[in-house]
Short mmCIF file of C-alpha atoms in Angstrom, two decimals:
data_model
loop_
_atom_site.label_atom_id
_atom_site.label_comp_id
_atom_site.label_asym_id
_atom_site.label_seq_id
_atom_site.Cartn_x
_atom_site.Cartn_y
_atom_site.Cartn_z
CA MET A 24 128.87 78.65 97.68
CA ASP A 25 125.27 79.94 97.73
CA ASN A 26 124.12 81.61 94.49
CA ASN A 27 122.95 84.77 96.26
CA VAL A 28 126.28 85.17 98.05
CA THR A 29 128.17 84.63 94.79
CA MET A 30 125.95 87.14 93.00
CA ASN A 31 126.45 89.73 95.75
CA HIS A 32 130.23 89.26 95.54
CA ARG A 33 130.16 89.67 91.77
CA ASN A 34 127.95 92.75 92.02
CA SER A 35 130.46 94.23 94.46
CA HIS A 36 133.37 93.40 92.15
CA VAL A 37 131.72 95.14 89.18
CA PHE A 38 130.61 98.15 91.24
CA ILE A 39 134.05 98.64 92.80
CA THR A 40 135.72 98.25 89.40
CA LEU A 41 133.42 100.89 87.89
CA LEU A 42 134.15 103.23 90.81
CA LEU A 43 137.93 102.80 90.46
CA VAL A 44 137.80 103.34 86.70
CA PHE A 45 135.74 106.50 87.24
CA MET A 46 138.17 107.89 89.84
CA THR A 47 141.11 107.13 87.52
CA SER A 48 139.40 108.89 84.60
CA LEU A 49 139.15 112.10 86.63
CA PHE A 50 142.95 112.46 86.42
CA PHE A 51 142.64 112.83 82.62
CA VAL A 52 140.36 115.88 82.95
CA ASP A 53 142.01 119.30 82.93
CA TRP A 54 140.92 120.91 86.22
CA HIS A 55 143.50 123.75 86.17
CA GLY A 56 142.04 127.23 86.34
CA GLY A 57 138.53 126.12 87.23
CA VAL A 58 135.73 124.53 85.24
CA MET A 59 133.99 127.56 83.73
CA HIS A 60 135.63 129.78 81.16
CA THR A 61 135.58 133.58 81.40
CA GLY A 62 132.01 134.76 81.07
CA GLY A 63 130.57 131.31 81.71
CA GLY A 64 128.89 132.44 84.92
CA ALA A 65 127.31 135.43 83.15
CA ILE A 66 125.93 133.18 80.40
CA LEU A 67 124.52 130.80 83.01
CA ARG A 68 122.71 133.75 84.63
CA GLN A 69 121.40 134.82 81.20
CA ILE A 70 120.03 131.32 80.62
CA GLY A 71 118.24 131.47 83.97
CA SER A 72 116.95 134.96 83.17
CA GLY A 73 115.68 133.68 79.82
CA LEU A 74 113.48 131.14 81.60
CA VAL A 75 112.01 133.84 83.83
CA ASN A 76 111.45 136.21 80.89
CA ILE A 77 110.39 133.55 78.39
CA ASP A 78 109.19 134.82 75.00
CA LEU A 79 105.48 133.98 74.71
CA ARG A 80 104.66 136.13 71.69
CA ALA A 81 102.23 134.59 69.21
CA SER A 82 104.83 134.56 66.42
CA THR A 83 107.31 132.59 68.56
CA LEU A 84 104.66 130.12 69.69
CA LEU A 85 103.46 129.56 66.09
CA THR A 86 107.05 128.96 64.97
CA ALA A 87 107.51 126.48 67.82
CA LEU A 88 104.26 124.71 66.90
CA HIS A 89 105.31 124.36 63.25
CA ALA A 90 108.79 123.13 64.27
CA SER A 91 107.20 120.58 66.64
CA LEU A 92 104.99 119.30 63.81
CA GLU A 93 108.02 118.88 61.53
CA THR A 94 109.92 117.03 64.25
CA ALA A 95 107.02 114.63 64.84
CA ILE A 96 106.59 114.00 61.10
CA TYR A 97 110.25 113.12 60.53
CA ALA A 98 110.27 110.89 63.61
CA LEU A 99 107.10 109.02 62.60
CA ILE A 100 108.25 108.41 59.02
CA SER A 101 111.70 107.26 60.12
CA VAL A 102 110.47 104.82 62.77
CA SER A 103 107.65 103.40 60.62
CA THR A 104 110.08 102.78 57.75
CA ALA A 105 112.72 101.39 60.12
CA THR A 106 110.11 99.05 61.63
CA VAL A 107 109.47 97.42 58.24
CA PHE A 108 113.16 96.93 57.44
CA GLY A 109 114.00 96.03 61.05
CA LEU A 110 111.32 93.34 61.07
CA ILE A 111 112.63 91.77 57.85
CA LEU A 112 116.26 91.90 59.01
CA GLY A 113 115.31 90.74 62.51
CA VAL A 114 113.55 87.63 61.17
CA LEU A 115 116.52 86.83 58.93
CA ALA A 116 118.99 87.42 61.80
CA SER A 117 116.99 85.26 64.22
CA GLY A 118 117.73 82.04 62.33
CA LEU A 119 114.07 81.01 62.40
CA VAL A 120 113.64 81.08 58.62
CA ILE A 121 117.21 80.65 57.37
CA LYS A 122 119.10 77.89 59.17
CA ASN A 123 122.48 78.56 57.54
CA GLN A 124 124.58 79.96 60.40
CA SER A 125 126.90 81.87 58.07
CA VAL A 126 123.93 83.77 56.62
CA VAL A 127 122.49 84.42 60.10
CA VAL A 128 125.85 85.75 61.33
CA ALA A 129 126.09 87.97 58.23
CA PHE A 130 122.67 89.51 58.91
CA ARG A 131 123.53 90.02 62.58
CA GLY A 132 126.72 91.71 61.42
CA PHE A 133 124.71 94.08 59.21
CA LEU A 134 122.44 94.96 62.13
CA GLY A 135 125.45 95.54 64.38
CA TRP A 136 127.07 97.79 61.79
CA PHE A 137 123.88 99.82 61.24
CA ARG A 138 123.34 100.43 64.95
CA ALA A 139 127.02 100.98 65.80
CA VAL A 140 127.14 104.28 63.88
CA HIS A 141 125.12 107.16 65.34
CA GLU A 142 122.31 108.50 63.14
CA LEU A 143 123.94 111.95 63.03
CA VAL A 144 127.10 110.42 61.54
CA TRP A 145 124.97 108.63 58.91
CA ALA A 146 123.16 111.91 58.16
CA TRP A 147 126.40 113.86 57.79
CA LEU A 148 127.73 111.26 55.36
CA PHE A 149 124.53 111.51 53.30
CA VAL A 150 124.75 115.30 53.22
CA ALA A 151 128.39 115.11 52.09
CA ALA A 152 127.49 112.58 49.38
CA VAL A 153 124.27 114.00 47.87
CA GLY A 154 123.75 117.40 49.49
CA PHE A 155 120.94 118.32 51.85
CA ASN A 156 117.69 116.46 51.27
CA PRO A 157 115.06 115.64 53.93
CA LEU A 158 114.89 112.10 52.56
CA GLY A 159 118.61 111.74 53.22
CA ALA A 160 118.02 112.55 56.89
CA ILE A 161 115.10 110.10 56.98
CA ILE A 162 117.28 107.38 55.44
CA ALA A 163 120.00 108.09 58.03
CA LEU A 164 117.50 107.68 60.87
CA THR A 165 116.00 104.62 59.21
CA ILE A 166 119.39 102.88 58.91
CA ALA A 167 120.30 103.47 62.57
CA TYR A 168 116.84 102.54 63.88
CA ALA A 169 116.45 99.52 61.56
CA GLY A 170 119.70 98.15 63.01
CA ASP A 171 118.52 98.69 66.57
CA LEU A 172 114.96 97.42 66.03
CA GLY A 173 116.16 94.45 63.98
CA LYS A 174 118.53 93.29 66.73
CA ILE A 175 115.87 93.64 69.43
CA TYR A 176 113.19 91.94 67.28
CA ALA A 177 115.58 89.03 66.62
CA ASP A 178 116.25 88.68 70.37
CA PHE A 179 112.52 88.77 71.20
CA LEU A 180 111.78 86.08 68.59
CA ILE A 181 114.60 83.84 69.81
CA GLU A 182 113.39 84.12 73.43
CA VAL A 183 109.80 83.00 72.65
CA ASP A 184 108.57 80.09 74.81
CA GLN A 185 109.14 76.97 72.71
CA ARG A 186 106.19 75.00 74.12
CA LYS A 187 103.70 76.73 71.83
CA ILE A 188 106.06 76.37 68.87
CA ASN A 189 106.56 72.66 69.57
CA ALA A 190 102.77 72.20 69.70
CA LEU A 191 102.43 73.86 66.29
CA LYS A 192 105.20 71.70 64.84
CA ALA A 193 103.57 68.58 66.27
CA SER A 194 100.34 69.50 64.44
CA GLY A 195 102.23 69.66 61.14
CA ALA A 196 102.77 73.44 60.86
CA SER A 197 105.50 74.63 58.50
CA GLN A 198 108.32 76.92 59.62
CA LEU A 199 106.51 79.92 58.08
CA GLU A 200 103.27 79.00 59.87
CA CYS A 201 105.17 78.67 63.14
CA LEU A 202 106.58 82.15 62.54
CA LEU A 203 103.18 83.70 61.72
CA TYR A 204 101.05 81.91 64.32
CA GLY A 205 103.57 81.16 67.04
CA TYR A 206 106.58 83.45 67.17
CA PHE A 207 104.96 86.73 66.08
CA PRO A 208 101.88 86.60 68.38
CA SER A 209 104.09 85.68 71.37
CA ALA A 210 106.71 88.36 70.73
CA PHE A 211 104.29 91.05 69.51
CA PRO A 212 103.61 92.81 72.88
CA ASP A 213 107.33 93.23 73.61
CA MET A 214 108.10 94.23 70.01
CA MET A 215 105.31 96.82 70.02
CA SER A 216 106.36 98.23 73.39
CA TYR A 217 109.97 98.67 72.27
CA THR A 218 108.93 100.21 68.93
CA VAL A 219 106.79 102.78 70.74
CA TYR A 220 109.75 103.58 73.00
CA ARG A 221 111.97 104.07 69.93
CA LEU A 222 109.41 106.52 68.53
CA GLU A 223 109.94 108.65 71.63
CA CYS A 224 113.71 108.36 71.07
CA ALA A 225 113.21 109.37 67.42
CA ILE A 226 111.79 112.71 68.56
CA ARG A 227 115.14 113.45 70.21
CA SER A 228 117.12 112.02 67.29
CA THR A 229 115.24 114.17 64.77
CA THR A 230 116.07 117.18 66.92
CA VAL A 231 119.76 116.23 66.80
CA LEU A 232 119.69 115.94 62.98
CA SER A 233 118.97 119.67 62.84
CA PHE A 234 122.73 120.00 63.31
CA VAL A 235 123.20 119.04 59.65
CA GLY A 236 120.39 121.21 58.33
CA LEU A 237 117.16 119.28 58.97
CA GLY A 238 114.35 121.53 60.17
CA GLY A 239 112.40 121.08 63.36
CA LEU A 240 112.87 122.11 66.96
CA GLY A 241 116.59 121.39 67.06
CA SER A 242 117.42 123.98 64.41
CA TYR A 243 115.68 126.70 66.43
CA VAL A 244 117.38 125.66 69.67
CA ILE A 245 120.77 125.86 67.93
CA LEU A 246 120.01 129.25 66.35
CA THR A 247 118.70 130.81 69.58
CA VAL A 248 121.70 129.56 71.58
CA GLN A 249 124.10 130.97 69.00
CA ASP A 250 122.22 134.31 69.09
CA LEU A 251 122.12 134.24 72.92
CA ALA A 252 118.30 134.54 72.65
CA TYR A 253 117.66 132.35 75.68
CA GLU A 254 114.13 133.66 76.23
CA GLN A 255 113.24 132.04 72.88
CA MET A 256 115.45 128.99 73.40
CA TRP A 257 113.36 127.98 76.40
CA VAL A 258 110.19 128.00 74.28
CA TYR A 259 111.65 125.38 71.93
CA VAL A 260 113.19 123.33 74.76
CA ILE A 261 109.85 123.24 76.60
CA CYS A 262 108.11 122.22 73.36
CA LEU A 263 110.61 119.37 73.02
CA ILE A 264 109.92 118.23 76.59
CA LEU A 265 106.16 118.40 76.00
CA MET A 266 106.56 116.43 72.77
CA VAL A 267 108.44 113.65 74.58
CA ILE A 268 105.73 113.56 77.27
CA GLY A 269 102.99 113.59 74.62
CA MET A 270 104.63 110.84 72.57
CA ASN A 271 105.02 108.77 75.71
CA ARG A 272 101.31 109.14 76.54
CA LEU A 273 100.21 108.48 72.95
CA GLY A 274 102.39 105.38 72.88
CA ASP A 275 100.78 104.07 76.07
CA LEU A 276 97.31 104.78 74.64
CA PHE A 277 98.16 103.02 71.37
CA GLN A 278 99.39 99.93 73.22
CA GLN A 279 96.22 99.86 75.34
CA GLN A 280 94.02 100.10 72.24
CA MET A 281 95.95 97.29 70.55
CA MET A 282 95.15 94.99 73.49
CA LEU A 283 91.41 95.82 73.83
CA GLY A 284 89.86 93.73 71.05
CA VAL A 285 89.63 93.65 67.28
CA SER A 286 87.55 96.82 66.73
CA LYS A 287 89.77 99.08 68.87
CA ARG A 288 92.90 97.49 67.43
CA ARG A 289 91.63 98.20 63.91
CA ARG A 290 90.81 101.80 64.86
CA ALA A 291 94.29 102.35 66.34
CA LEU A 292 95.95 100.91 63.23
CA VAL A 293 93.81 103.11 60.93
CA VAL A 294 94.80 106.23 62.90
CA LEU A 295 98.47 105.20 62.73
CA LEU A 296 98.27 104.50 58.98
CA LEU A 297 96.56 107.84 58.29
CA SER A 298 99.22 109.63 60.37
CA ILE A 299 102.00 107.99 58.33
CA ILE A 300 100.27 108.82 55.02
CA GLY A 301 99.73 112.42 56.17
CA SER A 302 103.40 112.68 57.14
CA TRP A 303 104.51 111.51 53.68
CA ILE A 304 102.14 114.02 52.05
CA TYR A 305 103.78 116.79 54.10
CA ILE A 306 107.30 115.64 53.14
CA ILE A 307 106.48 115.39 49.42
CA PHE A 308 104.24 118.42 48.89
CA VAL A 309 105.37 120.88 51.58
CA ASP A 310 109.07 120.03 51.93
CA GLN A 311 109.10 119.01 48.24
CA ALA A 312 111.37 116.06 48.93
CA THR A 313 111.13 113.29 46.36
CA ILE A 314 113.05 110.10 45.75
CA GLN A 315 113.72 111.30 42.19
CA GLU A 316 115.60 114.29 43.57
CA LEU A 317 117.67 112.00 45.76
CA LEU A 318 118.39 109.52 42.94
CA LYS A 319 118.99 112.00 40.13
CA TYR A 320 121.87 111.27 37.77
CA SER A 321 124.15 114.04 39.07
CA ASN A 322 123.91 112.62 42.60
CA ALA A 323 125.26 109.30 41.31
CA ASP A 324 128.44 111.12 40.25
CA TYR A 325 128.68 112.88 43.62
CA ILE A 326 128.26 109.56 45.47
CA LYS A 327 130.92 107.91 43.32
CA VAL A 328 133.41 110.73 43.95
CA PHE A 329 132.57 110.90 47.67
CA PHE A 330 133.03 107.19 48.35
CA GLY A 331 136.15 107.13 46.19
CA ARG A 332 137.66 109.85 48.39
CA LEU A 333 136.32 108.17 51.54
CA PHE A 334 138.25 105.00 50.70
CA GLY A 335 141.35 107.00 49.69
CA LEU A 336 141.21 106.29 45.95
CA ASP A 337 142.20 109.90 45.20
CA SER A 338 145.28 109.82 47.44
CA THR A 339 148.65 108.09 47.30
CA GLN A 340 148.77 108.05 51.13
CA PRO A 341 145.26 107.77 52.67
CA ALA A 342 145.04 108.69 56.34
CA PHE A 343 144.17 105.12 57.36
CA PHE A 344 147.54 103.94 55.97
CA ASP A 345 149.43 106.56 58.00
CA TRP A 346 150.71 105.25 61.36
CA THR A 347 151.02 108.80 62.75
CA MET A 348 147.32 109.40 62.02
CA TRP A 349 146.43 106.13 63.74
CA GLN A 350 148.34 107.27 66.83
CA GLU A 351 146.41 110.55 66.87
CA ALA A 352 143.12 108.71 66.32
CA GLY A 353 144.05 106.39 69.21
CA ARG A 354 144.61 109.39 71.49
CA LEU A 355 141.22 110.83 70.48
CA SER A 356 139.60 107.43 71.07
CA LEU A 357 141.07 107.45 74.58
CA GLU A 358 139.43 110.86 75.09
CA ILE A 359 136.07 109.31 74.16
CA ILE A 360 136.60 106.47 76.65
CA VAL A 361 137.52 108.94 79.41
CA MET A 362 134.54 111.15 78.50
CA SER A 363 132.15 108.20 78.66
CA VAL A 364 133.51 106.94 81.99
CA VAL A 365 133.38 110.43 83.56
CA ALA A 366 129.80 110.82 82.28
CA LEU A 367 128.83 107.43 83.69
CA GLY A 368 130.36 108.26 87.06
CA LEU A 369 128.56 111.61 87.20
CA VAL A 370 125.32 109.70 86.60
CA VAL A 371 125.80 106.64 88.79
CA ILE A 372 126.85 108.30 92.06
CA PRO A 373 123.75 110.53 92.47
CA LEU A 374 121.50 107.80 91.04
CA PHE A 375 122.79 105.22 93.51
CA ILE A 376 121.84 107.59 96.33
CA TRP A 377 118.45 108.08 94.62
CA LEU A 378 118.08 104.29 94.32
CA ILE A 379 118.41 103.95 98.09
CA LEU A 380 116.19 106.94 98.96
CA GLY A 381 113.61 106.24 96.25
CA SER A 382 113.25 102.57 97.11
CA TRP A 383 112.95 103.46 100.81
CA HIS A 384 110.22 105.99 99.96
CA ILE A 385 108.21 103.45 97.93
CA PHE A 386 108.77 100.80 100.63
CA ALA A 387 107.37 103.26 103.17
CA GLN A 388 104.30 103.75 100.96
CA MET A 389 103.83 99.97 100.80
CA ARG A 390 103.72 99.94 104.60
CA GLY A 391 101.04 102.63 104.54
CA GLU A 392 103.36 105.43 105.69
CA HIS A 393 102.76 108.65 103.74
CA SER A 394 104.86 111.80 104.04
CA TRP A 395 104.06 114.97 102.12
CA MET A 396 107.74 115.89 102.12
CA GLY A 397 108.68 112.51 100.69
CA GLN A 398 105.96 112.81 98.05
CA LEU A 399 107.16 116.30 97.10
CA ILE A 400 110.82 115.26 96.77
CA TYR A 401 109.82 112.14 94.84
CA GLY A 402 107.66 114.19 92.44
CA LEU A 403 110.37 116.81 91.88
CA GLN A 404 112.92 114.10 91.21
CA ARG A 405 110.67 112.45 88.60
CA GLY A 406 110.19 115.84 86.95
CA LEU A 407 113.97 116.34 86.85
CA PHE A 408 114.40 112.92 85.23
CA LEU A 409 111.83 113.83 82.59
CA VAL A 410 113.42 117.19 81.73
CA THR A 411 116.98 115.90 81.52
CA ARG A 412 116.12 112.86 79.35
CA SER A 413 113.92 114.89 77.00
CA VAL A 414 116.84 117.05 75.83
CA PRO A 415 119.37 115.14 73.64
CA GLU A 416 123.06 115.06 74.52
CA LEU A 417 124.03 117.27 71.57
CA LEU A 418 121.71 120.10 72.63
CA TRP A 419 123.04 119.91 76.19
CA ALA A 420 126.57 120.09 74.76
CA ILE A 421 125.71 123.11 72.57
CA ILE A 422 124.57 124.96 75.70
CA LEU A 423 127.43 123.78 77.92
CA VAL A 424 130.28 124.77 75.57
CA PHE A 425 129.24 128.39 76.19
CA ILE A 426 129.65 127.85 79.95
CA VAL A 427 132.32 125.18 80.57
CA LYS A 428 135.89 125.33 79.28
CA PRO A 429 136.54 123.43 76.02
CA GLY A 430 137.63 119.83 76.39
CA ILE A 431 136.07 116.55 77.39
CA LEU A 432 134.31 117.96 80.49
CA PRO A 433 131.40 119.73 78.70
CA GLY A 434 130.87 116.58 76.65
CA ALA A 435 130.90 114.39 79.76
CA VAL A 436 128.44 116.66 81.58
CA ALA A 437 126.14 116.77 78.52
CA LEU A 438 126.16 112.97 78.32
CA ALA A 439 125.61 112.73 82.07
CA LEU A 440 122.61 115.09 82.07
CA HIS A 441 120.72 113.16 79.39
CA ASN A 442 121.56 109.72 80.77
CA PHE A 443 120.75 110.83 84.31
CA GLY A 444 117.17 111.24 83.12
CA VAL A 445 117.11 107.97 81.18
CA LEU A 446 118.64 105.87 83.96
CA GLY A 447 116.52 107.67 86.55
CA HIS A 448 113.36 106.76 84.65
CA LEU A 449 114.50 103.12 84.37
CA THR A 450 115.35 103.08 88.08
CA ILE A 451 111.84 104.24 89.00
CA GLN A 452 110.36 101.41 86.93
CA LEU A 453 112.81 99.01 88.57
CA ILE A 454 111.73 100.07 92.05
CA LYS A 455 108.04 99.81 91.18
CA ASN A 456 108.46 96.30 89.75
CA MET A 457 110.09 94.84 92.87
CA ASP A 458 108.97 91.33 93.81
CA GLN A 459 106.78 91.79 96.89
CA ARG A 460 106.86 88.11 97.86
CA ALA A 461 110.45 88.28 99.13
CA LEU A 462 109.63 91.34 101.23
CA ASN A 463 106.49 89.73 102.66
CA HIS A 464 108.45 86.58 103.49
CA LEU A 465 111.04 88.57 105.45
CA GLN A 466 108.32 90.53 107.24
CA THR A 467 106.49 87.32 108.16
CA ASN A 468 109.70 85.95 109.68
CA GLY A 469 110.00 88.97 111.97
CA ALA A 470 112.52 91.12 110.09
CA ASP A 471 112.32 94.82 110.88
CA ASN A 472 112.20 97.54 108.20
CA LYS A 473 115.97 98.01 108.02
CA LEU A 474 116.61 94.29 107.56
CA ILE A 475 113.89 94.09 104.89
CA PHE A 476 115.51 97.01 103.10
CA VAL A 477 119.04 95.57 103.27
CA TYR A 478 118.24 91.91 102.58
CA GLY A 479 115.01 92.19 100.59
CA ILE A 480 115.07 95.38 98.54
CA LEU A 481 118.71 96.12 97.70
CA PRO A 482 119.58 92.56 96.53
CA GLN A 483 116.70 92.83 94.04
CA LEU A 484 117.63 96.27 92.75
CA ILE A 485 121.44 96.30 92.60
CA PRO A 486 122.00 93.59 89.92
CA GLN A 487 119.48 95.10 87.49
CA PHE A 488 120.77 98.60 88.28
CA LEU A 489 124.28 97.48 87.28
CA ASN A 490 122.85 95.93 84.12
CA TYR A 491 121.23 99.23 83.19
CA ILE A 492 124.51 101.07 83.84
CA LEU A 493 126.41 98.74 81.51
CA PHE A 494 123.73 98.99 78.82
CA ARG A 495 123.80 102.79 78.97
CA TRP A 496 127.60 102.80 78.77
CA GLU A 497 127.26 101.27 75.30
CA HIS A 498 124.92 104.12 74.33
CA ILE A 499 127.17 106.76 75.91
CA ILE A 500 130.14 105.56 73.83
CA ARG A 501 128.06 105.95 70.66
CA ALA A 502 126.87 109.41 71.69
CA SER A 503 130.36 110.55 72.78
CA MET A 504 131.21 110.97 69.10
CA ILE A 505 128.45 113.49 68.41
CA VAL A 506 129.00 115.78 71.41
CA GLY A 507 132.48 116.36 69.99
CA PHE A 508 130.88 117.98 66.93
CA VAL A 509 130.32 121.15 68.97
CA GLY A 510 133.80 121.34 70.51
CA ALA A 511 133.60 118.79 73.33
CA GLY A 512 136.75 116.97 72.23
CA GLY A 513 137.36 113.39 71.17
CA LEU A 514 136.85 111.80 67.76
CA GLY A 515 133.76 113.91 67.09
CA GLN A 516 135.66 117.20 66.97
CA ALA A 517 138.32 115.72 64.66
CA PHE A 518 135.58 114.13 62.50
CA ARG A 519 133.85 117.47 62.05
CA LEU A 520 137.08 119.26 61.10
CA ALA A 521 137.95 116.52 58.60
CA MET A 522 134.47 116.79 57.06
CA SER A 523 134.78 120.59 56.85
CA TYR A 524 138.15 120.34 55.07
CA GLN A 525 136.91 117.39 52.95
CA ASN A 526 139.71 115.14 54.18
CA TYR A 527 137.53 112.11 53.59
CA SER A 528 140.16 109.38 54.07
CA GLU A 529 140.71 110.93 57.50
CA VAL A 530 136.94 110.74 58.05
CA MET A 531 137.10 107.02 57.22
CA LEU A 532 139.91 106.57 59.76
CA TYR A 533 137.81 108.16 62.52
CA ILE A 534 134.76 106.07 61.56
CA MET A 535 136.88 102.90 61.72
CA CYS A 536 138.14 103.85 65.20
CA TYR A 537 134.60 104.75 66.27
CA ILE A 538 133.10 101.42 65.14
CA LEU A 539 135.99 99.49 66.72
CA LEU A 540 135.44 101.38 69.97
CA VAL A 541 131.70 100.59 69.93
CA TYR A 542 132.32 96.88 69.32
CA VAL A 543 134.96 96.63 72.06
CA THR A 544 132.63 98.42 74.49
CA ASP A 545 129.80 96.04 73.62
CA ILE A 546 132.07 93.04 74.28
CA ILE A 547 133.27 94.41 77.65
CA SER A 548 129.72 95.32 78.67
CA LYS A 549 128.38 91.88 77.70
CA TYR A 550 131.19 90.16 79.60
CA ALA A 551 130.45 92.24 82.72
CA ARG A 552 126.70 91.53 82.47
CA ASP A 553 127.36 87.80 82.06
CA TYR A 554 129.73 87.92 85.04
CA ILE A 555 127.06 89.26 87.41
CA ARG A 556 124.42 86.87 86.07
CA VAL A 557 124.66 83.63 88.10
CA ARG A 558 123.00 80.55 86.60
CA GLY A 559 122.84 77.26 88.41
CA ARG A 560 125.32 76.60 91.19
CA ALA A 561 128.48 78.64 91.32
CA GLU A 562 131.72 76.75 90.95
#
């Protein structure tokens, strides 16, 4: 059977399976009595009115500016620190330096464990163990991002073209020299690009950490929503969106400077280094956060007691040895799965329509056909993607629980809104990076526009679109935990209650279920991605 036919069949199988799972998940959502709770419509109107009557007083704008600065500082410190640790762990996990497979698997396990747990969960555990300290929040972000960066760095290093490495080995280069002069230079552009992207993500993550007391824009969004001060809330939300746009532009500029010669590369690195040093000065002298405060003797006692209770050493019957508790945790885990599938379905259906319309619009531009209406719709859609992906899932959930009835639906909608923007942005890049040669070949052979679209464009886009969906499902599962912190159901809501009542063995039970859920999702996602990836001739 032809590879393309096999691939199309497999794409159809995966797509139909996803659609059936989504439709099944809708039966687990409570639709009785409508979606909005009493007063939800009025709050929605107040939110809209707040945007029209936005608070532009100097005091509010200055507060927003200071909060934006704090958010950027925490994000920069966290990612720069995570980059160092991620690079070390990534090299060790790649197997390029250490050949012992047991050691390599152990380091990959560490990276998987670090990235499996959401940074907000890490931060909450640090707060419970040592109290609030900005460095604790930075460490939480660093752990999560080091795991993510380390895994990606390891993958980039493994995928380096071996021809250059073989040439170095043939000239007598050692393994370390091959790493420094072969692997790193080849993988550097991809590693830098992904690190810059994670810095943009860190802006959103830092905002989320405001939920456990860290300053920045997130804390003001939470306060204004709780006070129903929507005219001020919009100021901080718009600042967050502008920060994401600004960080995206600065990241692009930094990458361009790094590729334009030694002098400009040196200048870009000096600016980056000064920014990191300035951020640490702010943390130490303005926030007065020091490592001595974090490592003081009394904190050692708190940590010992906390972890003892976390592992059930203070209880004759820890929650993770109670079968009834495991059954309840299993039910809550099912809620997370349903929430993630509903969220994915709410994203995929409109995005699939956008994939068809957007690719047709760009294809029309390639043919020299320009429509002002098409340009307007395309521009508005890109703006919508930007706004929805700039606001983290937790902040969407905080707003939605005031409008939508409690349960998994507000969590699913919050997850869908954020990932709609992320997947939409990736879809635009996917459409722009289409291989023109296949389209030109079809056109040369007399195919009309519809045939080119059906047999040239869609076969290119659908497989990668499905890959993106499966990748984002892994992220949605991780984020499903945190939207529950604000009443959106699932393990997150139970985790927060257990933390509030200091039932730490119960907390450990929920973390165990959460990590297990993440690993199972990763395995299913990887299997599905491998299934739609056809290599060689199909059997």
